């Protein structure tokens, strides 16, 4: 095919607009559910790692390193096909994707949170203890806010990666934006236009998210610089 003679035709995709909008909703819902579950699981991993109980900390560290070594698609497919056999648990493709991507992203969130907490000067925690604050008060008023400010950029980057990884859901027949795009492409024989629309959707979702995160980061720096 000669690129100079290719006739673009996006109009043919208009009749599939409701299908694309539904798929976009699925993708956004999938991303939000995965981020929420991943953050909670990641925070739990950090808490377990900081208990001071060596065997538990070792197991948590081993789990994080093992999950980080796996490609997300391998983890997704393994959970989808193996969990019903090994555990007798059968879930929908949507919730299987949420589980797999949440476990995968939790390992990275855990490392981000751990690095943030370790970056806070130990003397600040000792100062809090000296004035009678509990460890929970120190975490909430001193180390927590400082750590959040420092991990915010990598945290947002990981959230963006989660949004991108939702495109793997189509491998187990979840009607996300890419899977629907493939179906429309097969029906219209217009893969270039369809994939262009899919790429544009991800850009429209991710670029404003990154821009909003940049503004929030500036406000955080200004707040804690006072």
PDB file of C-alpha atoms in Angstrom:
ATOM      1  CA  UNK A   1       0.000   0.000   0.000  1.00  0.00           C
ATOM      2  CA  UNK A   2       1.326   3.416  -0.994  1.00  0.00           C
ATOM      3  CA  UNK A   3       1.019   5.828   1.956  1.00  0.00           C
ATOM      4  CA  UNK A   4       0.580   8.796  -0.365  1.00  0.00           C
ATOM      5  CA  UNK A   5      -2.519   7.263  -1.951  1.00  0.00           C
ATOM      6  CA  UNK A   6      -4.180   5.944   1.197  1.00  0.00           C
ATOM      7  CA  UNK A   7      -7.655   7.403   1.650  1.00  0.00           C
ATOM      8  CA  UNK A   8      -8.427   8.104   5.281  1.00  0.00           C
ATOM      9  CA  UNK A   9     -12.031   7.513   6.306  1.00  0.00           C
ATOM     10  CA  UNK A  10     -12.887   8.217   9.927  1.00  0.00           C
ATOM     11  CA  UNK A  11     -16.546   8.715   9.075  1.00  0.00           C
ATOM     12  CA  UNK A  12     -17.145   4.994   8.946  1.00  0.00           C
ATOM     13  CA  UNK A  13     -16.313   4.797  12.660  1.00  0.00           C
ATOM     14  CA  UNK A  14     -19.108   7.200  13.665  1.00  0.00           C
ATOM     15  CA  UNK A  15     -21.677   4.417  13.764  1.00  0.00           C
ATOM     16  CA  UNK A  16     -19.560   2.717  16.450  1.00  0.00           C
ATOM     17  CA  UNK A  17     -19.375   5.782  18.697  1.00  0.00           C
ATOM     18  CA  UNK A  18     -21.573   4.287  21.434  1.00  0.00           C
ATOM     19  CA  UNK A  19     -19.430   1.158  21.459  1.00  0.00           C
ATOM     20  CA  UNK A  20     -16.276   3.259  21.834  1.00  0.00           C
ATOM     21  CA  UNK A  21     -17.824   5.354  24.616  1.00  0.00           C
ATOM     22  CA  UNK A  22     -18.869   2.231  26.490  1.00  0.00           C
ATOM     23  CA  UNK A  23     -15.357   0.816  26.082  1.00  0.00           C
ATOM     24  CA  UNK A  24     -13.875   4.096  27.337  1.00  0.00           C
ATOM     25  CA  UNK A  25     -16.058   3.862  30.436  1.00  0.00           C
ATOM     26  CA  UNK A  26     -14.852   0.308  31.006  1.00  0.00           C
ATOM     27  CA  UNK A  27     -11.230   1.397  30.629  1.00  0.00           C
ATOM     28  CA  UNK A  28     -11.610   4.298  33.085  1.00  0.00           C
ATOM     29  CA  UNK A  29     -13.475   2.132  35.611  1.00  0.00           C
ATOM     30  CA  UNK A  30     -10.832  -0.559  35.250  1.00  0.00           C
ATOM     31  CA  UNK A  31      -8.021   1.945  35.810  1.00  0.00           C
ATOM     32  CA  UNK A  32      -9.669   3.525  38.867  1.00  0.00           C
ATOM     33  CA  UNK A  33     -10.436   0.166  40.480  1.00  0.00           C
ATOM     34  CA  UNK A  34      -6.902  -1.060  39.809  1.00  0.00           C
ATOM     35  CA  UNK A  35      -5.264   2.086  41.195  1.00  0.00           C
ATOM     36  CA  UNK A  36      -7.408   2.030  44.351  1.00  0.00           C
ATOM     37  CA  UNK A  37      -6.730  -1.663  45.014  1.00  0.00           C
ATOM     38  CA  UNK A  38      -3.048  -1.330  44.111  1.00  0.00           C
ATOM     39  CA  UNK A  39      -2.493   1.621  46.442  1.00  0.00           C
ATOM     40  CA  UNK A  40      -4.197  -0.134  49.360  1.00  0.00           C
ATOM     41  CA  UNK A  41      -2.300  -3.366  48.760  1.00  0.00           C
ATOM     42  CA  UNK A  42       0.964  -1.470  48.310  1.00  0.00           C
ATOM     43  CA  UNK A  43       0.431   0.416  51.573  1.00  0.00           C
ATOM     44  CA  UNK A  44      -0.270  -2.895  53.328  1.00  0.00           C
ATOM     45  CA  UNK A  45       2.961  -4.348  51.975  1.00  0.00           C
ATOM     46  CA  UNK A  46       4.920  -1.383  53.314  1.00  0.00           C
ATOM     47  CA  UNK A  47       3.265  -1.725  56.716  1.00  0.00           C
ATOM     48  CA  UNK A  48       4.106  -5.430  56.845  1.00  0.00           C
ATOM     49  CA  UNK A  49       7.675  -4.716  55.804  1.00  0.00           C
ATOM     50  CA  UNK A  50       8.105  -2.139  58.565  1.00  0.00           C
ATOM     51  CA  UNK A  51       6.734  -4.297  61.400  1.00  0.00           C
ATOM     52  CA  UNK A  52      10.234  -5.220  62.552  1.00  0.00           C
ATOM     53  CA  UNK A  53       9.429  -8.940  62.384  1.00  0.00           C
ATOM     54  CA  UNK A  54      12.256 -10.264  60.208  1.00  0.00           C
ATOM     55  CA  UNK A  55      10.525 -13.304  58.605  1.00  0.00           C
ATOM     56  CA  UNK A  56       7.485 -11.239  57.649  1.00  0.00           C
ATOM     57  CA  UNK A  57       9.652  -8.456  56.250  1.00  0.00           C
ATOM     58  CA  UNK A  58      11.676 -10.998  54.263  1.00  0.00           C
ATOM     59  CA  UNK A  59       8.546 -12.622  52.794  1.00  0.00           C
ATOM     60  CA  UNK A  60       7.127  -9.218  51.863  1.00  0.00           C
ATOM     61  CA  UNK A  61      10.366  -8.193  50.187  1.00  0.00           C
ATOM     62  CA  UNK A  62      10.527 -11.488  48.283  1.00  0.00           C
ATOM     63  CA  UNK A  63       6.938 -11.061  47.101  1.00  0.00           C
ATOM     64  CA  UNK A  64       7.590  -7.519  45.877  1.00  0.00           C
ATOM     65  CA  UNK A  65      10.729  -8.505  44.001  1.00  0.00           C
ATOM     66  CA  UNK A  66       9.049 -11.568  42.473  1.00  0.00           C
ATOM     67  CA  UNK A  67       6.065  -9.601  41.188  1.00  0.00           C
ATOM     68  CA  UNK A  68       8.258  -6.801  39.840  1.00  0.00           C
ATOM     69  CA  UNK A  69      10.234  -9.380  37.841  1.00  0.00           C
ATOM     70  CA  UNK A  70       7.115 -10.589  36.005  1.00  0.00           C
ATOM     71  CA  UNK A  71       5.706  -8.968  32.864  1.00  0.00           C
ATOM     72  CA  UNK A  72       2.147  -7.799  33.644  1.00  0.00           C
ATOM     73  CA  UNK A  73       0.671  -9.813  30.757  1.00  0.00           C
ATOM     74  CA  UNK A  74       2.210 -13.034  32.100  1.00  0.00           C
ATOM     75  CA  UNK A  75       0.732 -12.351  35.549  1.00  0.00           C
ATOM     76  CA  UNK A  76      -2.671 -11.530  34.051  1.00  0.00           C
ATOM     77  CA  UNK A  77      -2.871 -14.678  31.940  1.00  0.00           C
ATOM     78  CA  UNK A  78      -1.504 -16.858  34.752  1.00  0.00           C
ATOM     79  CA  UNK A  79      -4.152 -15.630  37.213  1.00  0.00           C
ATOM     80  CA  UNK A  80      -6.925 -15.931  34.614  1.00  0.00           C
ATOM     81  CA  UNK A  81      -6.171 -19.553  33.734  1.00  0.00           C
ATOM     82  CA  UNK A  82      -4.535 -20.913  36.880  1.00  0.00           C
ATOM     83  CA  UNK A  83      -6.609 -19.417  39.706  1.00  0.00           C
ATOM     84  CA  UNK A  84      -9.752 -21.445  38.809  1.00  0.00           C
ATOM     85  CA  UNK A  85      -7.680 -24.637  38.695  1.00  0.00           C
ATOM     86  CA  UNK A  86      -5.557 -24.102  41.814  1.00  0.00           C
ATOM     87  CA  UNK A  87      -8.057 -22.293  44.051  1.00  0.00           C
ATOM     88  CA  UNK A  88     -11.388 -23.138  42.459  1.00  0.00           C
ATOM     89  CA  UNK A  89     -12.203 -19.426  42.163  1.00  0.00           C
ATOM     90  CA  UNK A  90     -13.759 -18.209  38.918  1.00  0.00           C
ATOM     91  CA  UNK A  91     -14.152 -14.474  38.341  1.00  0.00           C
ATOM     92  CA  UNK A  92     -15.050 -12.342  35.367  1.00  0.00           C
ATOM     93  CA  UNK A  93     -12.384 -11.103  33.007  1.00  0.00           C
ATOM     94  CA  UNK A  94     -12.864  -7.571  34.346  1.00  0.00           C
ATOM     95  CA  UNK A  95     -12.208  -8.443  37.991  1.00  0.00           C
ATOM     96  CA  UNK A  96      -9.425 -10.825  37.051  1.00  0.00           C
ATOM     97  CA  UNK A  97      -7.735  -7.905  35.308  1.00  0.00           C
ATOM     98  CA  UNK A  98      -8.252  -5.678  38.339  1.00  0.00           C
ATOM     99  CA  UNK A  99      -6.737  -8.347  40.592  1.00  0.00           C
ATOM    100  CA  UNK A 100      -3.749  -9.023  38.347  1.00  0.00           C
ATOM    101  CA  UNK A 101      -2.914  -5.382  37.647  1.00  0.00           C
ATOM    102  CA  UNK A 102      -3.521  -4.410  41.280  1.00  0.00           C
ATOM    103  CA  UNK A 103      -1.072  -7.074  42.488  1.00  0.00           C
ATOM    104  CA  UNK A 104       1.432  -5.989  39.847  1.00  0.00           C
ATOM    105  CA  UNK A 105       1.137  -2.267  40.555  1.00  0.00           C
ATOM    106  CA  UNK A 106       1.095  -2.817  44.337  1.00  0.00           C
ATOM    107  CA  UNK A 107       4.679  -4.047  44.201  1.00  0.00           C
ATOM    108  CA  UNK A 108       5.734  -0.760  42.611  1.00  0.00           C
ATOM    109  CA  UNK A 109       3.541   1.388  44.866  1.00  0.00           C
ATOM    110  CA  UNK A 110       5.081  -0.382  47.864  1.00  0.00           C
ATOM    111  CA  UNK A 111       8.599   0.511  46.745  1.00  0.00           C
ATOM    112  CA  UNK A 112       7.546   4.108  46.063  1.00  0.00           C
ATOM    113  CA  UNK A 113       5.980   4.463  49.518  1.00  0.00           C
ATOM    114  CA  UNK A 114       8.924   2.758  51.239  1.00  0.00           C
ATOM    115  CA  UNK A 115      11.424   5.051  49.525  1.00  0.00           C
ATOM    116  CA  UNK A 116       9.359   8.084  50.492  1.00  0.00           C
ATOM    117  CA  UNK A 117       9.208   7.135  54.169  1.00  0.00           C
ATOM    118  CA  UNK A 118      12.906   6.321  54.277  1.00  0.00           C
ATOM    119  CA  UNK A 119      13.750   9.686  52.717  1.00  0.00           C
ATOM    120  CA  UNK A 120      12.358  11.558  55.731  1.00  0.00           C
ATOM    121  CA  UNK A 121      15.164  12.527  58.085  1.00  0.00           C
ATOM    122  CA  UNK A 122      15.231  10.335  61.184  1.00  0.00           C
ATOM    123  CA  UNK A 123      15.798  13.386  63.338  1.00  0.00           C
ATOM    124  CA  UNK A 124      12.293  14.661  62.522  1.00  0.00           C
ATOM    125  CA  UNK A 125      10.740  11.486  63.892  1.00  0.00           C
ATOM    126  CA  UNK A 126      12.900  11.715  67.016  1.00  0.00           C
ATOM    127  CA  UNK A 127      11.838  15.333  67.485  1.00  0.00           C
ATOM    128  CA  UNK A 128       8.199  14.275  67.322  1.00  0.00           C
ATOM    129  CA  UNK A 129       8.764  11.608  69.943  1.00  0.00           C
ATOM    130  CA  UNK A 130      10.578  14.124  72.115  1.00  0.00           C
ATOM    131  CA  UNK A 131       7.546  16.427  72.264  1.00  0.00           C
ATOM    132  CA  UNK A 132       5.235  13.571  73.195  1.00  0.00           C
ATOM    133  CA  UNK A 133       3.735  12.677  69.834  1.00  0.00           C
ATOM    134  CA  UNK A 134       2.726   9.086  69.130  1.00  0.00           C
ATOM    135  CA  UNK A 135       4.109   7.227  66.099  1.00  0.00           C
ATOM    136  CA  UNK A 136       0.734   7.578  64.392  1.00  0.00           C
ATOM    137  CA  UNK A 137       0.766  11.362  64.997  1.00  0.00           C
ATOM    138  CA  UNK A 138       4.306  11.557  63.627  1.00  0.00           C
ATOM    139  CA  UNK A 139       3.250   9.641  60.513  1.00  0.00           C
ATOM    140  CA  UNK A 140       0.172  11.818  60.014  1.00  0.00           C
ATOM    141  CA  UNK A 141       1.723  15.210  60.751  1.00  0.00           C
ATOM    142  CA  UNK A 142       5.436  14.920  59.896  1.00  0.00           C
ATOM    143  CA  UNK A 143       6.765  11.954  57.954  1.00  0.00           C
ATOM    144  CA  UNK A 144       3.574  11.239  56.001  1.00  0.00           C
ATOM    145  CA  UNK A 145       3.158  14.688  54.394  1.00  0.00           C
ATOM    146  CA  UNK A 146       6.886  14.984  53.661  1.00  0.00           C
ATOM    147  CA  UNK A 147       7.009  11.504  52.148  1.00  0.00           C
ATOM    148  CA  UNK A 148       3.902  12.190  50.054  1.00  0.00           C
ATOM    149  CA  UNK A 149       5.460  15.330  48.620  1.00  0.00           C
ATOM    150  CA  UNK A 150       8.603  13.444  47.628  1.00  0.00           C
ATOM    151  CA  UNK A 151       6.894  10.383  46.132  1.00  0.00           C
ATOM    152  CA  UNK A 152       4.151  12.274  44.319  1.00  0.00           C
ATOM    153  CA  UNK A 153       5.890  12.386  40.883  1.00  0.00           C
ATOM    154  CA  UNK A 154       6.748   8.648  40.768  1.00  0.00           C
ATOM    155  CA  UNK A 155       3.315   7.867  42.228  1.00  0.00           C
ATOM    156  CA  UNK A 156       1.594   9.675  39.361  1.00  0.00           C
ATOM    157  CA  UNK A 157       3.915   8.014  36.856  1.00  0.00           C
ATOM    158  CA  UNK A 158       2.881   4.624  38.217  1.00  0.00           C
ATOM    159  CA  UNK A 159      -0.786   5.608  37.949  1.00  0.00           C
ATOM    160  CA  UNK A 160      -0.237   6.533  34.298  1.00  0.00           C
ATOM    161  CA  UNK A 161       1.388   3.138  33.733  1.00  0.00           C
ATOM    162  CA  UNK A 162      -1.670   1.484  35.260  1.00  0.00           C
ATOM    163  CA  UNK A 163      -3.904   3.304  32.787  1.00  0.00           C
ATOM    164  CA  UNK A 164      -1.716   2.096  29.929  1.00  0.00           C
ATOM    165  CA  UNK A 165      -1.637  -1.465  31.261  1.00  0.00           C
ATOM    166  CA  UNK A 166      -5.427  -1.662  31.111  1.00  0.00           C
ATOM    167  CA  UNK A 167      -4.966  -2.257  27.377  1.00  0.00           C
ATOM    168  CA  UNK A 168      -3.866  -5.795  28.334  1.00  0.00           C
ATOM    169  CA  UNK A 169      -7.417  -6.605  29.446  1.00  0.00           C
ATOM    170  CA  UNK A 170      -8.392  -7.394  25.874  1.00  0.00           C
ATOM    171  CA  UNK A 171      -6.239 -10.515  25.994  1.00  0.00           C
ATOM    172  CA  UNK A 172      -8.891 -12.103  28.210  1.00  0.00           C
ATOM    173  CA  UNK A 173     -11.819 -10.595  26.256  1.00  0.00           C
ATOM    174  CA  UNK A 174     -12.586  -7.588  28.456  1.00  0.00           C
ATOM    175  CA  UNK A 175     -14.340  -4.880  26.428  1.00  0.00           C
ATOM    176  CA  UNK A 176     -11.747  -2.193  27.001  1.00  0.00           C
ATOM    177  CA  UNK A 177     -10.975   0.454  24.399  1.00  0.00           C
ATOM    178  CA  UNK A 178      -8.298  -1.563  22.598  1.00  0.00           C
ATOM    179  CA  UNK A 179     -10.320  -4.786  22.472  1.00  0.00           C
ATOM    180  CA  UNK A 180     -13.329  -2.948  21.081  1.00  0.00           C
ATOM    181  CA  UNK A 181     -11.035  -1.221  18.618  1.00  0.00           C
ATOM    182  CA  UNK A 182      -9.845  -4.603  17.366  1.00  0.00           C
ATOM    183  CA  UNK A 183     -13.435  -5.750  16.914  1.00  0.00           C
ATOM    184  CA  UNK A 184     -14.347  -2.601  15.002  1.00  0.00           C
ATOM    185  CA  UNK A 185     -11.210  -2.956  12.894  1.00  0.00           C
ATOM    186  CA  UNK A 186     -12.222  -6.486  11.920  1.00  0.00           C
ATOM    187  CA  UNK A 187     -15.700  -5.284  11.010  1.00  0.00           C
ATOM    188  CA  UNK A 188     -14.653  -2.235   8.982  1.00  0.00           C
ATOM    189  CA  UNK A 189     -11.250  -3.305   7.610  1.00  0.00           C
ATOM    190  CA  UNK A 190      -9.956   0.100   8.732  1.00  0.00           C
ATOM    191  CA  UNK A 191      -7.224  -0.740  11.266  1.00  0.00           C
ATOM    192  CA  UNK A 192      -5.277   2.487  10.738  1.00  0.00           C
ATOM    193  CA  UNK A 193      -8.232   4.738  11.538  1.00  0.00           C
ATOM    194  CA  UNK A 194      -9.342   2.568  14.450  1.00  0.00           C
ATOM    195  CA  UNK A 195      -5.910   2.397  16.065  1.00  0.00           C
ATOM    196  CA  UNK A 196      -5.491   6.135  15.553  1.00  0.00           C
ATOM    197  CA  UNK A 197      -8.736   6.722  17.453  1.00  0.00           C
ATOM    198  CA  UNK A 198      -7.636   4.340  20.225  1.00  0.00           C
ATOM    199  CA  UNK A 199      -4.288   6.136  20.519  1.00  0.00           C
ATOM    200  CA  UNK A 200      -6.074   9.509  20.613  1.00  0.00           C
ATOM    201  CA  UNK A 201      -8.328   8.294  23.434  1.00  0.00           C
ATOM    202  CA  UNK A 202      -5.335   7.317  25.574  1.00  0.00           C
ATOM    203  CA  UNK A 203      -3.692  10.670  24.854  1.00  0.00           C
ATOM    204  CA  UNK A 204      -6.866  12.559  25.811  1.00  0.00           C
ATOM    205  CA  UNK A 205      -7.062  10.623  29.094  1.00  0.00           C
ATOM    206  CA  UNK A 206      -3.393  10.635  30.099  1.00  0.00           C
ATOM    207  CA  UNK A 207      -2.145  14.087  29.038  1.00  0.00           C
ATOM    208  CA  UNK A 208      -4.669  16.040  31.194  1.00  0.00           C
ATOM    209  CA  UNK A 209      -3.917  13.668  34.080  1.00  0.00           C
ATOM    210  CA  UNK A 210      -0.199  14.385  33.803  1.00  0.00           C
ATOM    211  CA  UNK A 211      -0.831  18.133  33.497  1.00  0.00           C
ATOM    212  CA  UNK A 212      -3.076  18.161  36.577  1.00  0.00           C
ATOM    213  CA  UNK A 213      -0.468  16.174  38.489  1.00  0.00           C
ATOM    214  CA  UNK A 214       2.195  18.710  37.529  1.00  0.00           C
ATOM    215  CA  UNK A 215       0.069  21.580  38.883  1.00  0.00           C
ATOM    216  CA  UNK A 216      -0.625  19.690  42.093  1.00  0.00           C
ATOM    217  CA  UNK A 217       3.080  18.969  42.527  1.00  0.00           C
ATOM    218  CA  UNK A 218       3.881  22.672  42.252  1.00  0.00           C
ATOM    219  CA  UNK A 219       1.252  23.482  44.883  1.00  0.00           C
ATOM    220  CA  UNK A 220       2.659  20.860  47.212  1.00  0.00           C
ATOM    221  CA  UNK A 221       6.165  22.242  46.837  1.00  0.00           C
ATOM    222  CA  UNK A 222       4.931  25.749  47.496  1.00  0.00           C
ATOM    223  CA  UNK A 223       2.965  24.591  50.547  1.00  0.00           C
ATOM    224  CA  UNK A 224       5.802  22.710  52.236  1.00  0.00           C
ATOM    225  CA  UNK A 225       8.433  25.272  51.245  1.00  0.00           C
ATOM    226  CA  UNK A 226       6.892  27.836  53.544  1.00  0.00           C
TER     227      UNK A 226
END
